[in-house]
Short mmCIF file of C-alpha atoms in Angstrom, two decimals:
data_model
loop_
_atom_site.label_atom_id
_atom_site.label_comp_id
_atom_site.label_asym_id
_atom_site.label_seq_id
_atom_site.Cartn_x
_atom_site.Cartn_y
_atom_site.Cartn_z
CA UNK A 16 -56.22 57.00 -66.18
CA UNK A 17 -59.26 54.75 -65.35
CA UNK A 18 -62.41 56.50 -63.92
CA UNK A 19 -60.76 59.67 -62.82
CA UNK A 20 -58.90 62.68 -64.74
CA UNK A 21 -56.51 64.47 -64.30
CA UNK A 22 -58.21 67.75 -63.63
CA UNK A 23 -60.23 66.36 -60.35
CA UNK A 24 -57.08 64.48 -58.93
CA UNK A 25 -55.04 67.79 -59.34
CA UNK A 26 -57.60 70.28 -57.49
CA UNK A 27 -58.39 67.21 -54.96
CA UNK A 28 -54.50 67.23 -54.21
CA UNK A 29 -53.77 71.13 -54.41
CA UNK A 30 -56.67 71.14 -51.71
CA UNK A 31 -55.24 68.62 -49.64
CA UNK A 32 -51.79 69.87 -49.77
CA UNK A 33 -52.76 73.77 -49.36
CA UNK A 34 -50.23 74.64 -51.94
CA UNK A 35 -48.25 72.97 -54.39
CA UNK A 36 -45.52 73.66 -57.08
CA UNK A 37 -45.90 72.14 -60.50
CA UNK A 38 -42.17 70.06 -59.48
CA UNK A 39 -43.63 68.75 -56.70
CA UNK A 40 -45.61 66.68 -58.78
CA UNK A 41 -43.04 65.14 -60.24
CA UNK A 42 -40.15 62.89 -59.07
CA UNK A 43 -36.82 63.72 -59.42
CA UNK A 44 -35.82 60.51 -59.80
CA UNK A 45 -37.30 57.60 -61.30
CA UNK A 46 -38.03 55.33 -58.53
CA UNK A 47 -39.70 58.27 -56.55
CA UNK A 48 -42.54 57.68 -59.49
CA UNK A 49 -44.39 54.71 -57.50
CA UNK A 50 -44.84 57.01 -54.65
CA UNK A 51 -46.02 59.31 -56.86
CA UNK A 52 -48.38 56.96 -58.76
CA UNK A 53 -49.85 56.09 -54.81
CA UNK A 54 -50.36 59.39 -54.53
CA UNK A 55 -52.48 60.99 -57.44
CA UNK A 56 -54.08 57.78 -57.67
CA UNK A 57 -53.49 56.86 -61.50
CA UNK A 58 -52.01 53.43 -62.37
CA UNK A 59 -48.43 52.23 -63.02
CA UNK A 60 -49.04 52.66 -66.95
CA UNK A 61 -49.67 56.62 -65.97
CA UNK A 62 -46.55 58.84 -67.32
CA UNK A 63 -45.87 61.55 -66.05
CA UNK A 64 -46.12 64.90 -68.06
CA UNK A 65 -45.08 68.25 -67.21
CA UNK A 66 -46.42 70.08 -69.87
CA UNK A 67 -49.79 68.28 -70.07
CA UNK A 68 -50.49 68.68 -65.75
CA UNK A 69 -49.09 72.18 -66.56
CA UNK A 70 -51.71 72.79 -69.28
CA UNK A 71 -54.14 71.39 -67.41
CA UNK A 72 -53.46 74.23 -64.71
CA UNK A 73 -53.35 76.81 -66.45
CA UNK A 74 -57.06 75.69 -67.72
CA UNK A 75 -58.10 75.50 -63.94
CA UNK A 76 -56.21 78.73 -63.24
CA UNK A 77 -58.00 80.63 -66.56
CA UNK A 78 -61.54 79.13 -64.83
CA UNK A 79 -60.75 80.19 -61.17
CA UNK A 80 -60.27 77.25 -59.48
CA UNK A 81 -56.68 77.50 -58.75
CA UNK A 82 -54.55 80.79 -57.80
CA UNK A 83 -51.29 80.94 -58.82
CA UNK A 84 -48.27 83.06 -56.49
CA UNK A 85 -44.49 83.68 -57.50
CA UNK A 86 -42.56 83.60 -60.60
CA UNK A 87 -43.54 81.37 -63.80
CA UNK A 88 -40.94 78.70 -62.87
CA UNK A 89 -40.65 78.99 -59.13
CA UNK A 90 -44.64 79.59 -59.15
CA UNK A 91 -47.16 77.89 -56.18
CA UNK A 92 -50.43 76.74 -57.07
CA UNK A 93 -53.64 77.13 -54.77
CA UNK A 94 -56.98 75.98 -54.73
CA UNK A 95 -59.59 79.01 -54.71
CA UNK A 96 -62.67 79.07 -52.86
CA UNK A 97 -64.11 78.57 -56.28
CA UNK A 98 -62.68 75.57 -56.78
CA UNK A 99 -63.03 73.86 -53.15
CA UNK A 100 -66.73 74.62 -53.65
CA UNK A 101 -67.08 72.65 -57.23
CA UNK A 102 -64.97 69.96 -56.17
CA UNK A 103 -67.61 69.65 -53.07
CA UNK A 104 -70.54 69.68 -55.67
CA UNK A 105 -68.78 66.89 -57.55
CA UNK A 106 -67.73 64.62 -54.74
CA UNK A 107 -71.48 64.99 -53.46
CA UNK A 108 -72.81 63.94 -57.12
CA UNK A 109 -70.19 61.36 -57.26
CA UNK A 110 -69.22 63.49 -60.23
CA UNK A 111 -66.18 64.01 -62.20
CA UNK A 112 -65.06 67.60 -62.06
CA UNK A 113 -63.69 67.03 -65.88
CA UNK A 114 -67.89 67.17 -67.29
CA UNK A 115 -67.50 71.51 -66.68
CA UNK A 116 -64.07 72.25 -67.88
CA UNK A 117 -63.74 70.01 -70.65
CA UNK A 118 -65.99 68.45 -73.38
CA UNK A 119 -67.16 65.07 -73.38
CA UNK A 120 -65.82 62.86 -75.57
CA UNK A 121 -67.96 61.80 -78.63
CA UNK A 122 -66.30 59.93 -80.80
CA UNK A 123 -65.79 62.03 -83.95
CA UNK A 124 -62.20 62.50 -84.47
CA UNK A 125 -61.44 66.32 -85.25
CA UNK A 126 -58.40 67.70 -86.62
CA UNK A 127 -56.76 71.02 -85.54
CA UNK A 128 -54.19 72.37 -87.97
CA UNK A 129 -52.75 76.13 -87.33
CA UNK A 130 -50.32 77.92 -89.03
CA UNK A 131 -48.92 81.27 -85.94
CA UNK A 132 -46.03 82.97 -87.43
CA UNK A 133 -42.89 83.04 -85.16
CA UNK A 134 -43.21 86.06 -83.84
CA UNK A 135 -46.21 85.19 -82.44
CA UNK A 136 -44.69 82.27 -80.16
CA UNK A 137 -46.47 82.24 -77.59
CA UNK A 138 -49.80 82.23 -79.01
CA UNK A 139 -48.64 79.01 -79.96
CA UNK A 140 -47.68 77.92 -76.50
CA UNK A 141 -50.73 78.91 -75.73
CA UNK A 142 -52.49 77.20 -78.52
CA UNK A 143 -50.99 73.98 -77.69
CA UNK A 144 -51.00 73.58 -73.78
CA UNK A 145 -55.22 74.85 -74.67
CA UNK A 146 -55.37 71.19 -76.94
CA UNK A 147 -53.56 69.70 -74.46
CA UNK A 148 -56.01 70.26 -71.54
CA UNK A 149 -58.65 69.54 -74.20
CA UNK A 150 -56.87 66.23 -74.20
CA UNK A 151 -56.05 66.63 -77.97
CA UNK A 152 -52.46 64.60 -79.31
CA UNK A 153 -50.14 66.35 -81.53
CA UNK A 154 -49.77 65.03 -84.83
CA UNK A 155 -47.23 67.00 -85.39
CA UNK A 156 -46.12 70.32 -83.60
CA UNK A 157 -49.23 72.39 -85.46
CA UNK A 158 -51.09 69.06 -86.17
CA UNK A 159 -53.32 68.02 -83.52
CA UNK A 160 -56.07 65.38 -83.03
CA UNK A 161 -59.09 65.18 -80.52
CA UNK A 162 -62.45 63.32 -80.12
CA UNK A 163 -64.31 66.12 -78.11
CA UNK A 164 -66.24 69.08 -79.89
CA UNK A 165 -63.55 72.24 -78.61
CA UNK A 166 -65.65 74.36 -76.34
CA UNK A 167 -67.04 77.50 -76.71
CA UNK A 168 -64.50 79.53 -74.33
CA UNK A 169 -61.98 78.40 -76.72
CA UNK A 170 -62.99 79.91 -80.02
CA UNK A 171 -63.64 83.57 -77.95
CA UNK A 172 -60.10 83.29 -77.09
CA UNK A 173 -59.61 82.40 -80.65
CA UNK A 174 -61.03 85.79 -81.37
CA UNK A 175 -59.66 87.96 -78.71
CA UNK A 176 -56.19 87.00 -79.65
CA UNK A 177 -57.12 87.32 -83.43
CA UNK A 178 -55.69 84.18 -84.37
CA UNK A 179 -59.11 82.61 -86.29
CA UNK A 180 -57.84 83.25 -89.69
CA UNK A 181 -54.41 81.19 -88.27
CA UNK A 182 -56.68 78.23 -87.30
CA UNK A 183 -58.26 75.59 -89.50
CA UNK A 184 -60.79 72.75 -87.89
CA UNK A 185 -61.70 69.03 -89.36
CA UNK A 186 -64.13 66.54 -88.52
CA UNK A 187 -62.57 63.21 -89.83
CA UNK A 188 -65.79 60.86 -91.33
CA UNK A 189 -63.40 57.76 -92.12
CA UNK A 190 -60.05 57.79 -90.85
CA UNK A 191 -57.13 55.82 -91.89
CA UNK A 192 -53.49 55.39 -90.79
CA UNK A 193 -54.22 57.96 -88.26
CA UNK A 194 -56.20 54.56 -86.95
CA UNK A 195 -53.05 54.23 -84.20
CA UNK A 196 -54.36 58.04 -82.65
CA UNK A 197 -57.13 56.57 -79.85
#
C-alpha cells in the first residue's frame, strides 16, 4: 500500500467502528472486496491476507494499542486509550503510526532462519506472526527475508521463549536469485 501502513489503517478503522471482529475486515464474497478497499483506503492491487491482519493485530495488542475480547476465533478488537492517544499524535504530526511499531527499512536484506521442534509449534507460529507483522516475507516456512532491522523487543521475546539457540540471522551483501523478493 502506498503512503499508508496497515497498522495505521487498522487502528484508524477500529477507532471509527468502536469494536470489530477480524472477519469484519474481510469480505465473504469477492465482489464485496471493492467496498472493503474503499473503506480501508487500499489500492485495488492490494490483496487481503488474514494472516497478515492477524499478525498486525497481535503486534498492536502486544504494544497495548488494542484490546481483544472473547475467544480466539470469535474475538472482538477495540482500541485502547493508549492507541487513541498514539493515533491522535500521529495524525497531528502527519506521521505514520508504523514508525513507532516497526523498524524503518534500510535496504539491507536480512534472512531469518529458524529450526523450532514440532513439540513447540506454538512458538513457531508466534515467530511467523511476528515476522509477518515486521513486513518480512517467507521464502520457506522457516526461512524469512526482510529489509528492516529487527526491533530489540523481538530479541527480548526470543530470550523469554528460549528461542535464541533456534534462530539464525544473516545480512545479505550481494543478492542472487533472491532479487525477486522486493
